[in-house]
XYZ file of C-alpha atoms in Angstrom:
532
model
C -2.214 39.930 12.452
C -0.139 38.849 9.345
C -2.050 38.889 5.943
C -0.374 34.624 6.181
C -2.493 33.660 9.381
C -5.750 35.183 7.866
C -5.278 33.344 4.770
C -4.168 29.978 6.912
C -6.249 28.523 9.773
C -2.468 28.537 11.761
C 0.323 30.042 11.365
C 1.506 27.250 12.228
C 0.773 23.319 11.497
C 1.733 22.716 14.926
C 3.661 19.217 14.237
C 7.200 19.268 14.168
C 10.653 17.821 12.359
C 11.404 14.909 13.977
C 12.149 11.913 10.866
C 15.463 11.577 10.504
C 16.954 9.752 6.386
C 17.128 5.964 8.768
C 13.117 6.910 9.661
C 11.868 7.988 6.533
C 14.052 5.154 5.319
C 12.221 2.772 7.201
C 8.592 3.936 6.843
C 8.914 4.200 2.921
C 9.938 0.566 2.870
C 7.652 -0.495 5.189
C 5.364 1.575 2.653
C 6.523 -0.996 -0.246
C 6.798 -4.100 1.527
C 8.196 -6.079 -0.404
C 7.220 -9.707 1.174
C 3.967 -8.758 1.814
C 3.047 -7.264 -1.488
C 4.746 -9.076 -3.798
C 2.642 -12.622 -3.544
C -0.055 -11.188 -4.687
C 0.459 -10.253 -8.219
C 1.511 -13.158 -8.642
C -1.280 -15.295 -8.037
C -2.180 -13.398 -11.229
C -0.033 -15.406 -12.820
C -2.796 -17.970 -13.404
C -3.664 -15.657 -16.658
C -0.312 -15.389 -18.242
C 0.698 -18.245 -18.183
C 4.785 -18.598 -19.613
C 5.612 -15.163 -18.076
C 8.487 -14.627 -16.769
C 8.011 -13.794 -12.746
C 11.227 -12.382 -13.109
C 11.468 -10.282 -15.726
C 8.091 -8.970 -14.312
C 9.427 -7.465 -11.656
C 12.540 -6.097 -13.140
C 9.329 -4.262 -15.619
C 7.073 -3.477 -13.182
C 10.162 -1.930 -10.886
C 10.994 0.298 -13.977
C 8.138 1.423 -15.321
C 7.343 3.038 -11.075
C 11.299 4.451 -10.817
C 10.611 7.985 -12.953
C 8.012 8.243 -10.290
C 9.893 7.587 -7.488
C 12.436 10.024 -8.969
C 10.172 12.193 -9.560
C 9.024 12.819 -6.053
C 12.380 12.497 -5.178
C 12.597 15.967 -6.117
C 9.142 17.359 -5.056
C 10.174 16.003 -1.476
C 13.013 18.524 -1.726
C 10.998 21.626 -3.325
C 7.629 21.283 -0.952
C 9.377 19.647 2.277
C 4.982 20.205 3.777
C 2.929 17.640 5.374
C 0.904 16.633 2.948
C 3.136 17.591 0.090
C 0.797 16.126 -2.845
C -1.532 17.588 -1.688
C -0.635 21.087 -1.209
C 1.639 21.059 -4.243
C -1.451 19.501 -6.381
C -3.808 22.372 -5.254
C -0.997 24.676 -6.315
C -0.162 24.044 -8.822
C -3.080 22.356 -11.014
C -5.939 23.867 -8.756
C -8.036 23.273 -5.647
C -10.177 20.999 -6.417
C -8.077 18.564 -7.808
C -6.096 18.774 -4.987
C -9.379 17.919 -2.863
C -9.512 15.272 -5.254
C -6.259 13.589 -4.129
C -6.982 13.812 0.059
C -10.693 12.538 -0.454
C -9.471 9.477 -2.127
C -6.329 9.329 -0.011
C -8.094 9.521 3.603
C -11.286 7.456 2.296
C -8.804 5.183 0.080
C -7.737 4.376 2.680
C -10.421 4.386 5.767
C -12.127 1.897 3.771
C -8.575 0.074 2.639
C -7.053 0.132 5.776
C -5.596 -3.678 4.846
C -6.830 -5.069 8.772
C -8.814 -7.259 6.881
C -6.212 -8.097 4.429
C -4.015 -9.024 7.625
C -6.748 -10.862 8.671
C -7.052 -12.957 5.961
C -3.127 -13.460 4.854
C -0.916 -13.067 8.173
C -3.350 -13.586 11.000
C -4.985 -16.651 10.334
C -2.670 -18.351 8.004
C -0.379 -17.003 11.226
C -2.820 -19.082 14.106
C -3.185 -22.353 11.345
C 0.477 -22.641 11.208
C 1.012 -22.438 15.112
C -1.670 -25.445 15.356
C 0.058 -27.888 13.324
C 3.663 -27.396 14.282
C 2.048 -28.085 18.234
C -0.158 -30.747 16.706
C -3.317 -28.061 17.778
C -6.358 -29.038 16.232
C -7.867 -26.019 18.771
C -5.342 -23.519 17.170
C -5.892 -24.828 13.238
C -10.354 -24.524 14.399
C -10.053 -20.977 16.049
C -8.052 -19.281 12.827
C -10.640 -21.442 10.500
C -13.933 -19.787 12.748
C -11.716 -16.342 12.170
C -12.302 -16.535 8.752
C -15.225 -18.213 8.570
C -17.830 -16.014 11.688
C -18.776 -12.493 10.368
C -18.708 -12.214 14.566
C -15.233 -13.233 15.106
C -13.619 -11.713 11.481
C -15.445 -7.913 13.128
C -13.521 -8.339 16.385
C -10.606 -8.547 15.215
C -10.737 -6.355 12.384
C -12.289 -4.180 14.911
C -9.606 -4.345 17.435
C -6.954 -4.445 15.054
C -8.362 -1.102 13.913
C -8.290 0.579 17.640
C -4.655 -1.066 17.773
C -3.886 1.039 14.446
C -5.621 4.528 15.819
C -3.918 3.800 19.142
C -0.247 4.195 17.845
C -1.910 6.902 15.323
C -2.773 9.293 18.443
C 1.383 9.463 19.379
C 3.787 11.559 18.401
C 5.279 11.600 14.854
C 8.462 10.678 16.351
C 6.826 7.324 18.544
C 5.011 6.673 15.313
C 8.217 6.477 13.257
C 10.191 4.398 16.104
C 7.159 1.779 16.034
C 7.595 1.592 12.362
C 11.301 1.540 12.424
C 11.292 -1.099 14.692
C 8.134 -3.195 12.650
C 9.882 -2.376 9.296
C 13.323 -4.108 10.976
C 11.785 -6.819 11.697
C 10.239 -7.381 8.468
C 13.449 -6.883 6.878
C 15.211 -9.235 8.811
C 12.066 -12.039 8.506
C 12.791 -11.250 4.415
C 15.904 -12.107 4.676
C 15.462 -15.597 6.855
C 12.759 -16.387 4.035
C 15.323 -15.604 1.640
C 17.756 -17.582 2.918
C 15.551 -20.164 3.671
C 14.295 -21.244 0.148
C 17.226 -20.728 -1.340
C 19.557 -23.200 1.596
C 16.028 -25.406 0.412
C 16.275 -25.786 -3.404
C 13.712 -27.739 -5.260
C 14.571 -30.565 -3.961
C 14.109 -30.014 -0.749
C 11.050 -27.775 -0.984
C 8.993 -30.990 -2.647
C 10.499 -33.392 -0.265
C 9.279 -31.126 2.816
C 6.061 -30.117 1.154
C 5.530 -33.886 0.155
C 6.256 -35.002 3.420
C 4.019 -33.055 5.704
C 1.347 -32.861 2.834
C 1.315 -37.088 2.414
C 1.328 -37.689 5.962
C -2.057 -35.369 6.438
C -3.800 -37.325 3.569
C -2.905 -34.587 1.414
C -1.376 -34.331 -2.474
C 2.098 -34.510 -3.431
C 4.122 -31.571 -5.117
C 4.323 -34.292 -8.488
C 1.040 -35.136 -8.258
C 0.177 -31.304 -8.096
C 1.937 -30.222 -11.049
C 0.453 -32.551 -13.175
C -2.325 -31.067 -13.086
C -0.824 -27.557 -14.550
C -2.178 -27.380 -18.003
C -1.692 -23.733 -19.357
C 1.090 -23.113 -22.249
C 4.554 -22.871 -20.721
C 6.448 -21.193 -23.452
C 7.818 -17.520 -22.613
C 4.795 -14.789 -23.454
C 6.191 -11.009 -23.719
C 2.743 -9.321 -23.419
C 1.810 -11.849 -20.326
C 4.948 -10.848 -19.296
C 4.748 -6.731 -19.655
C 1.087 -7.177 -17.975
C 2.343 -8.819 -15.199
C 5.370 -6.422 -14.235
C 2.192 -3.326 -14.545
C 0.791 -6.492 -11.733
C 3.512 -5.850 -9.876
C 3.864 -2.121 -10.175
C 0.313 -1.044 -9.274
C 0.399 -3.323 -5.936
C 4.324 -3.134 -5.087
C 6.547 -0.250 -6.281
C 4.437 2.944 -7.525
C 3.531 2.880 -3.291
C 7.092 5.033 -3.039
C 5.767 8.589 -1.435
C 4.945 7.546 2.162
C 8.001 10.423 3.104
C 5.821 12.754 0.720
C 3.152 12.527 2.858
C 4.960 13.569 5.982
C 7.743 15.863 4.479
C 6.538 19.052 7.323
C 7.671 16.272 9.915
C 10.704 15.406 8.749
C 14.081 17.601 8.735
C 14.986 19.766 6.697
C 18.628 18.119 3.967
C 18.560 16.586 0.180
C 20.232 13.567 2.291
C 17.179 12.852 4.483
C 14.671 12.870 1.053
C 16.719 10.779 -0.803
C 17.312 7.978 2.051
C 13.694 8.353 2.187
C 12.193 8.036 -1.285
C 15.714 6.978 -3.886
C 17.977 4.594 -1.032
C 14.678 2.463 0.083
C 12.930 2.097 -2.847
C 16.235 0.820 -4.767
C 16.644 -1.131 -1.402
C 13.310 -2.944 -2.021
C 13.702 -3.357 -5.538
C 17.090 -6.030 -4.521
C 14.966 -7.502 -1.947
C 11.916 -8.042 -4.562
C 13.868 -9.280 -7.046
C 15.963 -11.120 -4.560
C 12.254 -12.888 -3.141
C 11.584 -13.649 -6.729
C 14.075 -14.895 -7.590
C 13.556 -17.605 -4.798
C 10.327 -18.346 -5.496
C 10.837 -19.868 -8.385
C 14.344 -21.222 -7.780
C 12.638 -23.445 -4.813
C 8.801 -23.087 -5.091
C 8.499 -23.691 -8.625
C 5.800 -21.129 -11.180
C 3.592 -24.292 -11.248
C 3.134 -25.152 -8.307
C 2.975 -21.932 -6.535
C 0.451 -20.782 -10.147
C -1.592 -24.494 -8.665
C -1.420 -23.999 -5.274
C -2.608 -20.213 -5.222
C -5.867 -20.392 -8.086
C -6.880 -24.370 -6.494
C -5.428 -25.003 -3.566
C -3.412 -28.556 -1.437
C -6.148 -29.031 0.212
C -8.014 -32.924 -1.241
C -11.375 -34.544 0.398
C -9.432 -36.843 2.541
C -7.344 -33.462 4.641
C -3.911 -31.961 3.555
C -1.838 -29.427 4.956
C -4.365 -26.932 7.070
C -2.889 -23.700 5.995
C -4.770 -22.161 3.269
C -2.295 -20.880 0.005
C -3.648 -17.375 0.228
C 0.092 -15.702 0.924
C 3.621 -15.974 1.168
C 3.494 -17.310 3.724
C 1.972 -20.614 3.854
C 4.671 -21.638 1.237
C 7.185 -20.890 3.462
C 6.792 -22.351 6.607
C 5.840 -25.764 5.238
C 9.847 -26.575 5.466
C 10.046 -24.978 8.896
C 7.333 -26.631 10.823
C 9.603 -27.920 13.303
C 11.879 -26.138 14.095
C 10.041 -23.169 16.166
C 13.134 -20.609 15.938
C 12.833 -20.340 11.994
C 9.209 -20.451 12.703
C 8.773 -17.738 14.901
C 11.244 -15.455 13.399
C 9.245 -15.902 10.616
C 5.776 -15.869 11.820
C 6.522 -12.934 13.813
C 8.010 -10.876 11.596
C 4.648 -11.257 8.963
C 2.811 -9.800 11.580
C 4.457 -6.801 9.870
C 3.187 -6.647 7.234
C 0.069 -5.384 6.938
C -0.727 -3.964 9.844
C 2.586 -0.674 9.189
C 1.003 -0.479 6.234
C -2.196 0.700 8.083
C -0.525 2.516 10.421
C 1.587 4.174 6.658
C -2.218 5.221 5.203
C -3.592 6.214 8.447
C -0.466 8.891 8.722
C -1.024 9.160 4.472
C -5.240 10.463 5.423
C -4.872 12.300 8.161
C -2.159 14.049 7.049
C -4.894 14.861 4.039
C -7.589 16.152 7.310
C -4.935 18.669 8.681
C -3.158 20.066 4.714
C -7.472 20.045 3.873
C -7.557 22.586 7.355
C -4.922 24.414 7.463
C -6.351 25.769 3.652
C -9.454 26.083 5.495
C -11.328 24.203 3.713
C -12.345 22.002 6.896
C -13.163 23.414 10.736
C -9.901 24.804 12.703
C -10.953 21.793 15.093
C -8.661 18.951 12.766
C -5.429 21.055 13.141
C -5.993 20.658 16.675
C -2.396 19.132 17.880
C -2.492 17.422 21.385
C -0.110 19.616 23.437
C 0.785 16.460 25.524
C 0.379 13.994 22.372
C 2.183 16.240 19.469
C -0.494 15.006 17.185
C -3.849 15.181 15.633
C -5.278 13.849 17.553
C -9.228 14.800 15.824
C -8.240 14.158 12.633
C -7.144 11.027 13.996
C -10.501 10.323 15.275
C -11.942 10.880 12.524
C -10.001 8.807 10.516
C -10.121 6.657 12.967
C -14.719 6.611 12.681
C -14.673 6.235 9.016
C -12.496 2.678 9.472
C -15.075 1.991 11.841
C -18.017 2.448 9.749
C -15.961 0.499 6.129
C -15.019 -2.361 8.772
C -18.873 -2.915 9.240
C -20.354 -1.824 5.475
C -17.317 -4.345 4.658
C -18.341 -7.271 7.049
C -22.395 -7.126 7.518
C -23.684 -5.383 4.915
C -21.618 -6.016 1.939
C -19.949 -3.395 0.142
C -16.012 -4.019 -0.941
C -14.529 -1.793 -3.871
C -13.296 -4.116 -6.445
C -9.617 -4.385 -5.612
C -7.868 -4.482 -8.633
C -10.142 -1.472 -9.953
C -9.500 0.235 -6.684
C -5.547 -0.435 -7.293
C -6.078 1.420 -10.973
C -7.973 3.698 -9.478
C -5.407 4.570 -7.295
C -2.383 5.270 -9.489
C -4.820 7.693 -11.936
C -6.445 9.842 -8.520
C -3.223 9.775 -6.477
C 0.045 9.255 -9.269
C -0.889 10.918 -12.409
C -2.615 13.211 -11.100
C 0.688 14.187 -8.838
C 2.899 13.336 -12.082
C 1.274 16.181 -14.334
C 1.164 18.187 -10.848
C 5.116 18.167 -11.134
C 5.130 18.708 -14.856
C 3.115 21.836 -14.554
C 5.817 23.286 -10.968
C 9.013 21.857 -13.625
C 7.723 25.188 -15.796
C 7.796 27.601 -13.123
C 10.269 30.125 -13.155
C 10.781 29.826 -9.515
C 12.023 25.968 -9.829
C 16.234 25.764 -9.492
C 17.992 25.124 -12.656
C 19.513 22.428 -11.386
C 15.966 20.186 -10.730
C 14.128 22.330 -13.083
C 14.687 19.960 -16.214
C 14.800 16.617 -13.657
C 11.588 17.289 -13.046
C 10.344 18.171 -16.215
C 11.793 14.501 -17.796
C 11.227 12.527 -14.658
C 7.073 13.693 -14.379
C 6.855 13.104 -17.840
C 8.440 9.717 -18.018
C 5.841 9.139 -14.470
C 2.966 10.236 -16.478
C 3.903 7.923 -19.583
C 4.088 5.020 -17.640
C 0.829 5.314 -14.585
C -0.965 5.921 -18.348
C 0.707 3.043 -20.461
C 0.050 0.765 -16.716
C -3.984 1.687 -16.492
C -4.314 0.922 -19.900
C -3.346 -1.616 -20.907
C -4.549 -3.581 -18.206
C -7.946 -1.947 -18.841
C -7.868 -2.936 -22.075
C -6.647 -6.163 -21.822
C -9.374 -6.804 -19.121
C -12.229 -5.394 -21.814
C -11.110 -7.986 -24.512
C -10.781 -11.077 -21.521
C -14.105 -9.852 -19.690
C -15.534 -14.100 -19.350
C -16.040 -15.656 -16.093
C -12.771 -18.098 -16.764
C -11.409 -14.112 -17.320
C -8.624 -11.785 -16.122
C -11.401 -9.398 -16.963
C -13.923 -10.658 -14.749
C -10.920 -10.739 -11.514
C -9.601 -7.350 -12.501
C -13.193 -6.171 -12.000
C -14.614 -8.388 -9.781
C -16.475 -7.380 -6.566
C -19.100 -4.419 -6.262
C -17.917 -2.599 -9.861
C -21.024 0.378 -9.432
C -20.567 0.492 -5.902
C -16.954 1.309 -6.633
C -17.274 3.516 -9.965
C -20.066 5.305 -7.902
C -17.377 5.990 -4.441
C -15.323 7.274 -7.296
C -17.583 9.305 -9.448
C -18.920 10.972 -6.133
C -15.035 11.745 -5.305
C -15.266 14.637 -8.107
C -18.478 15.913 -7.709
C -17.696 15.724 -3.908
C -14.726 17.856 -4.717
C -16.588 20.195 -6.383
C -18.672 20.898 -4.060
C -17.094 20.854 -1.172
C -14.479 23.475 -2.755
C -17.790 25.676 -4.218
C -19.202 25.647 -0.268
C -16.154 26.345 1.322
C -15.036 29.444 -0.555
C -18.978 30.858 0.915
C -18.765 29.655 3.849
C -15.164 31.481 4.582
C -15.864 34.205 3.359
C -18.780 34.728 5.171
C -15.818 34.386 7.598
C -14.123 37.151 5.516
C -11.896 35.415 4.988
C -11.230 34.813 0.726
C -9.801 30.603 -0.143
C -8.815 31.638 -3.423
C -5.652 33.605 -1.685
C -5.286 30.050 0.294
C -3.970 28.350 -2.833
C -1.307 30.974 -4.360
C 0.661 30.814 -1.232
C 2.406 27.945 0.532
C 1.230 26.644 3.946
C 3.701 27.487 6.692
C 5.856 24.769 8.323
């Protein structure tokens, strides 16, 4: 028996390299998801009056650019399943690798985004159809989903099961599904951009006023007149908003790395999956923000996203919690365009949930290969060609936390979760990449580039996280940014993250003892790169 077979759980992961350059491009673009990801950080513009949204988007993109290049070089050097975990555990240490694996398993298990999909897509989707067809029953159904615990739980559970049904398929079929959904999302996003530019500010105002007043709501002008925040340019606010956009959009640029063992080898595939998809997402994001500023207007967007547009006498029955609510206004009576936008919006978070599920399950597979989880986690179904047991466990975690969030009130602080993920995932990855760049085994043509990109990535992340935490602390009042940053179950969030660190340490110690009894030196595992 070979040494490799003694060290690792299997001589092969059982996963095959089927993903092409096109697949990785679409996979990563869907992970970035500009249309879904840009609207949420813009709602925080209320706390940064005078910020320039377009400049903030460019700042966010530039701050995440070193991380993108770092992952490009890592993808070429370590094309393995859960490559992030693999190189972190080998170069920074197995405990750090386990921290990262646990964060990805539980971050995506807890935050699978099905609840976000319900609140920001499904509910306004149904409300929009009710508005278009003048069907009060559909509007009541949408309201019931958002207000009834049982209805919300049923719908989110169904969505988790759908995601699980997709994850149980082979990577090739998952790629086909994600690719189709991504193309649909790109089409919908382009339609939104063209619609907004073609409409212009005057057209949007006319459309909003006509619809809103017919339903007993306010006019655009009356809403904007309520805006009392400063309007002069604020450099600090622009920078902080840029960090918010970075943390919610541009930093998520490593999907191909987690399925590296299933990607066809070659520089072209990795470059398309990370660099080209990132640049395309940046371009789409900037154009989309320009169209929002040009047509919808910053004052109107801030005022309505913060206070809504409904009045005691009525108003548009679609709550302005996502970009979808704004773009359906001028086309609510144009069924073909409305359906294109609505159907494409269904991809905004569900595909992100699929990619999150891929990340979590591949982390389980990699840990199992390293003998830190039972070998059952690396079992690959001969028929489905997928790690079915890992998927089922991940599905169980998602269902459990879906119940806890809805019925027991457990929830992670949203922005605290984003900042923590940036530390545990991207800062740890950057430090590991820096250490890799010092290795004599690295080709000289990549060594310098990896060194520079990893240093810049680490600095960017530290500056981003540090700036938000410091500013959040300084503005921690009931109406301040800090309250929003740390709102929610702060103590459970902090305890969960501390628990991940403690669990990683205990997990490794226990695994060493258990495996030693079976004749396996776990320390030896982390001196080698696992097989494909």
